Amino acid sequence: MSETTFDVEPKQVESGDLAADSLRMHAAGRPGKIEIVPTKPLTTQRDLSLAYSPGVAAPCLEIQRDPSTAYDYTSKGNIVAIISNGTAVLGLGDLGALAGKPVMEGKAVLFKRFADVDGIDLEVDTKDAEAFINCVKLLGPSFGGINLEDIKAPECFIIEQRLRELMDIPVFHDDQHGTAIVSAAGLINALHLTGRDIKDVKMVVNGAGAASIACIELVKAMGLPHENAILCDTKGVIWQGRTEGMNQWKSAHAVRTKARTLEEAMKGADVFFGLSVKGAVTPDMVRSMAAKPIIFAMANPDPEITPEDVKAVRGDAIIATGRSDYPNQVNNVLGFPYIFRGALDVRARTINEQMKIAAAEALAELAREDVPDEVDRAYAGRRLRYGPEYIMPVPFDPRLIVEVSAAVAQAAMDSGVARKPIIDMAEYKRQLSSRLDPTTAWLQSLFEQVKANPRRIVFAEGEEERTIRAAVAFRDNGYGTPILIGRDDQVRETMRSLGITDDDGLEIHNARLSTKNQAYTDMIYRRLQRNGFLRRDVQRMVNQGRNVFGACMVAAGDADGMVTGITRRFPECFGDVTRVIDVEHDKVAIGYSIVVSRHGTVFLADTSVNETPTSTQLALIAKQMVHNARQMGHDPRVAFLSFSNFGSREMDRTTRIRDAIRLLADEGVDFEFDGEMQADMALDYELLKSTYPFCRLTGPANILIMPGLHSAHIASRLMQRLGGVTVIGPVIDGLQKPVQVVQMGATVSDLVSHAALAAYHSLER
């Protein structure tokens, strides 16, 4: 495992590089994307005897006596089975059950990431609907809900309907209802913006698969009259009396109409929903629609008609697609995690129409509210304000889990399918909000802001294979222009060996041959001439030192930031950089680590730079870390760590810590802090308050100020290697220009992530 392990958003186009990178990611380390982690301590013989034999007999007998206690004594109430037979995998078709497993694991990751729901993927190797139904039915006692996925029509209709009848837990085919719920939310707001009533509009739906039929059924449940909706398939309009290519699900939506083609159906239509194929809709069809047409072209990866083509003929249209590179993305992740979250929390027997409509209405209402600053920052470059180009929330809005889950839970209670009603809805919403760690949302915000404001970033070790691959990934993700420092012929030879032929958007700078050498030498010589350096020493540094040359580019404004570190140790790299770039006024140069665990995020500082910080430096480090934590959405609580608790051991080396605490107290800072204290006290709030009730902290510390580099570095490396957490960093803070130094074992993903960090920090200056 490398030091930094957070993901880089993948390039949103088809490419060999994307496929290769995806294969590499899935195979690296522990194969796949999920694992099982125990939630109780299992270290002693007594722990094992309680978790298994003989102690486990007690909950078994309780569940036999009262089956509902399975929710109290097992994880049933937070586990969703993600089940597929692989007959309709993404847009790839019938790949088979085993080939669909990566998608199902991915769905489990989304459940956990967005709603803290545990997902278990199950691939059922049969195309026989009855065999599939029987298999899932018999597995029912294991789970709190069933998410059906990637099952082709019409079998998906049969399977879902039968399982809903047979099982007393929620069964939800996301390919159908997820799309329907999210698109319905967008439709609610599009109708509102155009002054329409759903009872009066004429709607055309192209495509008669699972998602299309679910969409038309949900919109009808919301009030659209049956005769106002025309459903089309590859053979044209589904009209009453048609026999060719029909089935019971299509027949349910047949209408009396003279229209026989999609083109005829579109004339005068208010709303178009497309879940079909690229190019199904022409500009002439759009031109023939009613005033202020609502067009949801949701075919993936390419819509039925592009927003550009719509706008070319109709400037009054409201447009949505399934793509993230256009406004108004119909994205199922806005729905299924939160729908299951709400359904599980009230132990719902099913997910009914009332719950689906409640989810759609909650999404629509959320889009009308003022967008929080952190969400706006995450989608920099777009104005996220309710209107024609923002009719549904964006996936990384942290309010989704609260608003949608609560609405679904309330609808379950109101419709009588909840077995565990929520008594205090306000408290429930607070619990929902606390389920997700804001760090992940901040990381997404970081990448989105960089993408919206591309930067020029130096990759100092430009001849290295990992560096070149990272530079290409940085470019391809739209984060900016990578600048490789190295010999042109050597860089290009390595690129050829990697099969990289596209060098557009890449720059290669040879330090020795650069026309900027003279200016850079003058700049550094002025800084170092009174520190024993001769001009020729400085000239050699600029010519031969890639870190020095790269830092000069950043200092002179020829680049926005820099990343280095895979070929030399941290102290040497950092020393090169600080010969060129100063520390910010009233700050300390530090490297801090972000430790992300299943229980939340903790910040460690300083883990890289200062060997034995003074009391003044410790106080400054605390203030810098509070600023960083707040940027990531955390409410900071600072603990100054030591081997003693509040003077329990009087030694000279604890004096610095107590003096730092006094400095902060005298200054009257606006955050919680205390110490000195041991690490277990800082993180175990019940232990802390019961032992030291006078402590100023009101919860477990999330910023740990380390007493020295030796303990900080050891602690961060132990956490990283022992597993169970993700360690991001060290992140360099306190320099006047943004430079990041990775560890020597850093991966390509690490390099890209730190380059993005440097780019992000350049935006703040």
PDB file of N, CA and C in Angstrom, residues 456-504:
ATOM      1  N   ARG A 456      -1.113  24.428 -14.527  1.00  0.00           N
ATOM      2  CA  ARG A 456       0.163  23.942 -15.054  1.00  0.00           C
ATOM      3  C   ARG A 456       0.979  23.381 -13.886  1.00  0.00           C
ATOM      4  N   ILE A 457       1.201  22.076 -13.886  1.00  0.00           N
ATOM      5  CA  ILE A 457       1.852  21.417 -12.753  1.00  0.00           C
ATOM      6  C   ILE A 457       3.133  20.723 -13.220  1.00  0.00           C
ATOM      7  N   VAL A 458       4.224  20.988 -12.491  1.00  0.00           N
ATOM      8  CA  VAL A 458       5.520  20.384 -12.782  1.00  0.00           C
ATOM      9  C   VAL A 458       5.571  18.976 -12.191  1.00  0.00           C
ATOM     10  N   PHE A 459       5.941  18.003 -13.021  1.00  0.00           N
ATOM     11  CA  PHE A 459       6.270  16.650 -12.585  1.00  0.00           C
ATOM     12  C   PHE A 459       7.788  16.546 -12.682  1.00  0.00           C
ATOM     13  N   ALA A 460       8.467  16.746 -11.543  1.00  0.00           N
ATOM     14  CA  ALA A 460       9.911  16.989 -11.573  1.00  0.00           C
ATOM     15  C   ALA A 460      10.717  15.788 -12.067  1.00  0.00           C
ATOM     16  N   GLU A 461      10.269  14.593 -11.767  1.00  0.00           N
ATOM     17  CA  GLU A 461      11.030  13.396 -12.156  1.00  0.00           C
ATOM     18  C   GLU A 461      10.492  12.858 -13.480  1.00  0.00           C
ATOM     19  N   GLY A 462      10.636  13.679 -14.528  1.00  0.00           N
ATOM     20  CA  GLY A 462       9.927  13.468 -15.784  1.00  0.00           C
ATOM     21  C   GLY A 462      10.376  12.295 -16.620  1.00  0.00           C
ATOM     22  N   GLU A 463      11.521  11.688 -16.308  1.00  0.00           N
ATOM     23  CA  GLU A 463      11.980  10.543 -17.101  1.00  0.00           C
ATOM     24  C   GLU A 463      11.489   9.214 -16.540  1.00  0.00           C
ATOM     25  N   GLU A 464      10.883   9.247 -15.357  1.00  0.00           N
ATOM     26  CA  GLU A 464      10.445   8.012 -14.715  1.00  0.00           C
ATOM     27  C   GLU A 464       9.126   7.525 -15.309  1.00  0.00           C
ATOM     28  N   GLU A 465       9.003   6.212 -15.411  1.00  0.00           N
ATOM     29  CA  GLU A 465       7.803   5.618 -16.004  1.00  0.00           C
ATOM     30  C   GLU A 465       6.542   6.012 -15.244  1.00  0.00           C
ATOM     31  N   ARG A 466       6.590   5.906 -13.894  1.00  0.00           N
ATOM     32  CA  ARG A 466       5.407   6.254 -13.101  1.00  0.00           C
ATOM     33  C   ARG A 466       5.026   7.713 -13.275  1.00  0.00           C
ATOM     34  N   THR A 467       6.044   8.574 -13.348  1.00  0.00           N
ATOM     35  CA  THR A 467       5.776   9.998 -13.505  1.00  0.00           C
ATOM     36  C   THR A 467       5.110  10.290 -14.838  1.00  0.00           C
ATOM     37  N   ILE A 468       5.592   9.656 -15.902  1.00  0.00           N
ATOM     38  CA  ILE A 468       5.011   9.889 -17.230  1.00  0.00           C
ATOM     39  C   ILE A 468       3.563   9.406 -17.274  1.00  0.00           C
ATOM     40  N   ARG A 469       3.322   8.224 -16.730  1.00  0.00           N
ATOM     41  CA  ARG A 469       1.943   7.717 -16.713  1.00  0.00           C
ATOM     42  C   ARG A 469       1.036   8.639 -15.893  1.00  0.00           C
ATOM     43  N   ALA A 470       1.552   9.157 -14.786  1.00  0.00           N
ATOM     44  CA  ALA A 470       0.765  10.078 -13.965  1.00  0.00           C
ATOM     45  C   ALA A 470       0.491  11.380 -14.709  1.00  0.00           C
ATOM     46  N   ALA A 471       1.491  11.876 -15.418  1.00  0.00           N
ATOM     47  CA  ALA A 471       1.318  13.120 -16.172  1.00  0.00           C
ATOM     48  C   ALA A 471       0.247  12.954 -17.240  1.00  0.00           C
ATOM     49  N   VAL A 472       0.254  11.814 -17.924  1.00  0.00           N
ATOM     50  CA  VAL A 472      -0.756  11.556 -18.956  1.00  0.00           C
ATOM     51  C   VAL A 472      -2.142  11.466 -18.317  1.00  0.00           C
ATOM     52  N   ALA A 473      -2.242  10.779 -17.179  1.00  0.00           N
ATOM     53  CA  ALA A 473      -3.531  10.677 -16.489  1.00  0.00           C
ATOM     54  C   ALA A 473      -4.014  12.053 -16.023  1.00  0.00           C
ATOM     55  N   PHE A 474      -3.107  12.873 -15.536  1.00  0.00           N
ATOM     56  CA  PHE A 474      -3.449  14.235 -15.106  1.00  0.00           C
ATOM     57  C   PHE A 474      -4.025  15.020 -16.280  1.00  0.00           C
ATOM     58  N   ARG A 475      -3.363  14.912 -17.428  1.00  0.00           N
ATOM     59  CA  ARG A 475      -3.857  15.594 -18.630  1.00  0.00           C
ATOM     60  C   ARG A 475      -5.208  15.047 -19.074  1.00  0.00           C
ATOM     61  N   ASP A 476      -5.316  13.708 -19.143  1.00  0.00           N
ATOM     62  CA  ASP A 476      -6.529  13.090 -19.673  1.00  0.00           C
ATOM     63  C   ASP A 476      -7.744  13.337 -18.792  1.00  0.00           C
ATOM     64  N   ASN A 477      -7.529  13.525 -17.496  1.00  0.00           N
ATOM     65  CA  ASN A 477      -8.648  13.821 -16.610  1.00  0.00           C
ATOM     66  C   ASN A 477      -9.056  15.285 -16.654  1.00  0.00           C
ATOM     67  N   GLY A 478      -8.354  16.080 -17.422  1.00  0.00           N
ATOM     68  CA  GLY A 478      -8.728  17.477 -17.574  1.00  0.00           C
ATOM     69  C   GLY A 478      -8.281  18.370 -16.455  1.00  0.00           C
ATOM     70  N   TYR A 479      -7.255  17.937 -15.681  1.00  0.00           N
ATOM     71  CA  TYR A 479      -6.800  18.725 -14.549  1.00  0.00           C
ATOM     72  C   TYR A 479      -5.831  19.834 -14.946  1.00  0.00           C
ATOM     73  N   GLY A 480      -5.281  19.765 -16.156  1.00  0.00           N
ATOM     74  CA  GLY A 480      -4.384  20.825 -16.588  1.00  0.00           C
ATOM     75  C   GLY A 480      -3.260  20.310 -17.458  1.00  0.00           C
ATOM     76  N   THR A 481      -2.190  21.106 -17.530  1.00  0.00           N
ATOM     77  CA  THR A 481      -1.030  20.796 -18.365  1.00  0.00           C
ATOM     78  C   THR A 481       0.102  20.265 -17.500  1.00  0.00           C
ATOM     79  N   PRO A 482       0.518  19.010 -17.706  1.00  0.00           N
ATOM     80  CA  PRO A 482       1.669  18.482 -16.970  1.00  0.00           C
ATOM     81  C   PRO A 482       2.976  18.917 -17.627  1.00  0.00           C
ATOM     82  N   ILE A 483       3.947  19.308 -16.807  1.00  0.00           N
ATOM     83  CA  ILE A 483       5.262  19.740 -17.291  1.00  0.00           C
ATOM     84  C   ILE A 483       6.293  18.733 -16.792  1.00  0.00           C
ATOM     85  N   LEU A 484       6.840  17.944 -17.686  1.00  0.00           N
ATOM     86  CA  LEU A 484       7.816  16.919 -17.339  1.00  0.00           C
ATOM     87  C   LEU A 484       9.217  17.505 -17.405  1.00  0.00           C
ATOM     88  N   ILE A 485       9.988  17.369 -16.320  1.00  0.00           N
ATOM     89  CA  ILE A 485      11.372  17.840 -16.297  1.00  0.00           C
ATOM     90  C   ILE A 485      12.282  16.645 -16.610  1.00  0.00           C
ATOM     91  N   GLY A 486      13.013  16.759 -17.705  1.00  0.00           N
ATOM     92  CA  GLY A 486      13.902  15.671 -18.097  1.00  0.00           C
ATOM     93  C   GLY A 486      14.454  15.902 -19.491  1.00  0.00           C
ATOM     94  N   ARG A 487      15.286  14.971 -19.926  1.00  0.00           N
ATOM     95  CA  ARG A 487      15.854  15.042 -21.267  1.00  0.00           C
ATOM     96  C   ARG A 487      14.792  14.622 -22.274  1.00  0.00           C
ATOM     97  N   ASP A 488      14.600  15.434 -23.290  1.00  0.00           N
ATOM     98  CA  ASP A 488      13.515  15.218 -24.243  1.00  0.00           C
ATOM     99  C   ASP A 488      13.565  13.824 -24.858  1.00  0.00           C
ATOM    100  N   ASP A 489      14.765  13.406 -25.315  1.00  0.00           N
ATOM    101  CA  ASP A 489      14.861  12.104 -25.977  1.00  0.00           C
ATOM    102  C   ASP A 489      14.572  10.961 -25.014  1.00  0.00           C
ATOM    103  N   GLN A 490      15.019  11.102 -23.758  1.00  0.00           N
ATOM    104  CA  GLN A 490      14.782  10.046 -22.779  1.00  0.00           C
ATOM    105  C   GLN A 490      13.308   9.955 -22.409  1.00  0.00           C
ATOM    106  N   VAL A 491      12.661  11.106 -22.242  1.00  0.00           N
ATOM    107  CA  VAL A 491      11.232  11.121 -21.914  1.00  0.00           C
ATOM    108  C   VAL A 491      10.428  10.472 -23.035  1.00  0.00           C
ATOM    109  N   ARG A 492      10.733  10.851 -24.268  1.00  0.00           N
ATOM    110  CA  ARG A 492       9.975  10.312 -25.406  1.00  0.00           C
ATOM    111  C   ARG A 492      10.239   8.818 -25.608  1.00  0.00           C
ATOM    112  N   GLU A 493      11.461   8.374 -25.338  1.00  0.00           N
ATOM    113  CA  GLU A 493      11.760   6.948 -25.446  1.00  0.00           C
ATOM    114  C   GLU A 493      10.946   6.152 -24.427  1.00  0.00           C
ATOM    115  N   THR A 494      10.857   6.661 -23.206  1.00  0.00           N
ATOM    116  CA  THR A 494      10.054   5.985 -22.185  1.00  0.00           C
ATOM    117  C   THR A 494       8.577   5.998 -22.564  1.00  0.00           C
ATOM    118  N   MET A 495       8.110   7.099 -23.131  1.00  0.00           N
ATOM    119  CA  MET A 495       6.719   7.162 -23.578  1.00  0.00           C
ATOM    120  C   MET A 495       6.450   6.110 -24.647  1.00  0.00           C
ATOM    121  N   ARG A 496       7.380   5.957 -25.586  1.00  0.00           N
ATOM    122  CA  ARG A 496       7.197   4.951 -26.641  1.00  0.00           C
ATOM    123  C   ARG A 496       7.161   3.549 -26.055  1.00  0.00           C
ATOM    124  N   SER A 497       8.018   3.283 -25.075  1.00  0.00           N
ATOM    125  CA  SER A 497       8.038   1.957 -24.463  1.00  0.00           C
ATOM    126  C   SER A 497       6.741   1.656 -23.726  1.00  0.00           C
ATOM    127  N   LEU A 498       6.050   2.709 -23.276  1.00  0.00           N
ATOM    128  CA  LEU A 498       4.767   2.545 -22.587  1.00  0.00           C
ATOM    129  C   LEU A 498       3.586   2.527 -23.550  1.00  0.00           C
ATOM    130  N   GLY A 499       3.868   2.734 -24.848  1.00  0.00           N
ATOM    131  CA  GLY A 499       2.798   2.776 -25.835  1.00  0.00           C
ATOM    132  C   GLY A 499       2.034   4.078 -25.850  1.00  0.00           C
ATOM    133  N   ILE A 500       2.632   5.141 -25.300  1.00  0.00           N
ATOM    134  CA  ILE A 500       1.985   6.463 -25.276  1.00  0.00           C
ATOM    135  C   ILE A 500       2.451   7.246 -26.495  1.00  0.00           C
ATOM    136  N   THR A 501       1.545   7.502 -27.393  1.00  0.00           N
ATOM    137  CA  THR A 501       1.892   8.204 -28.631  1.00  0.00           C
ATOM    138  C   THR A 501       1.340   9.622 -28.685  1.00  0.00           C
ATOM    139  N   ASP A 502       0.369   9.909 -27.854  1.00  0.00           N
ATOM    140  CA  ASP A 502      -0.261  11.231 -27.863  1.00  0.00           C
ATOM    141  C   ASP A 502       0.462  12.139 -26.867  1.00  0.00           C
ATOM    142  N   ASP A 503       1.239  13.107 -27.384  1.00  0.00           N
ATOM    143  CA  ASP A 503       1.944  14.032 -26.490  1.00  0.00           C
ATOM    144  C   ASP A 503       1.323  15.422 -26.493  1.00  0.00           C
ATOM    145  N   ASP A 504       0.130  15.551 -27.079  1.00  0.00           N
ATOM    146  CA  ASP A 504      -0.565  16.841 -27.034  1.00  0.00           C
ATOM    147  C   ASP A 504      -0.878  17.197 -25.590  1.00  0.00           C
TER     148      ASP A 504
END
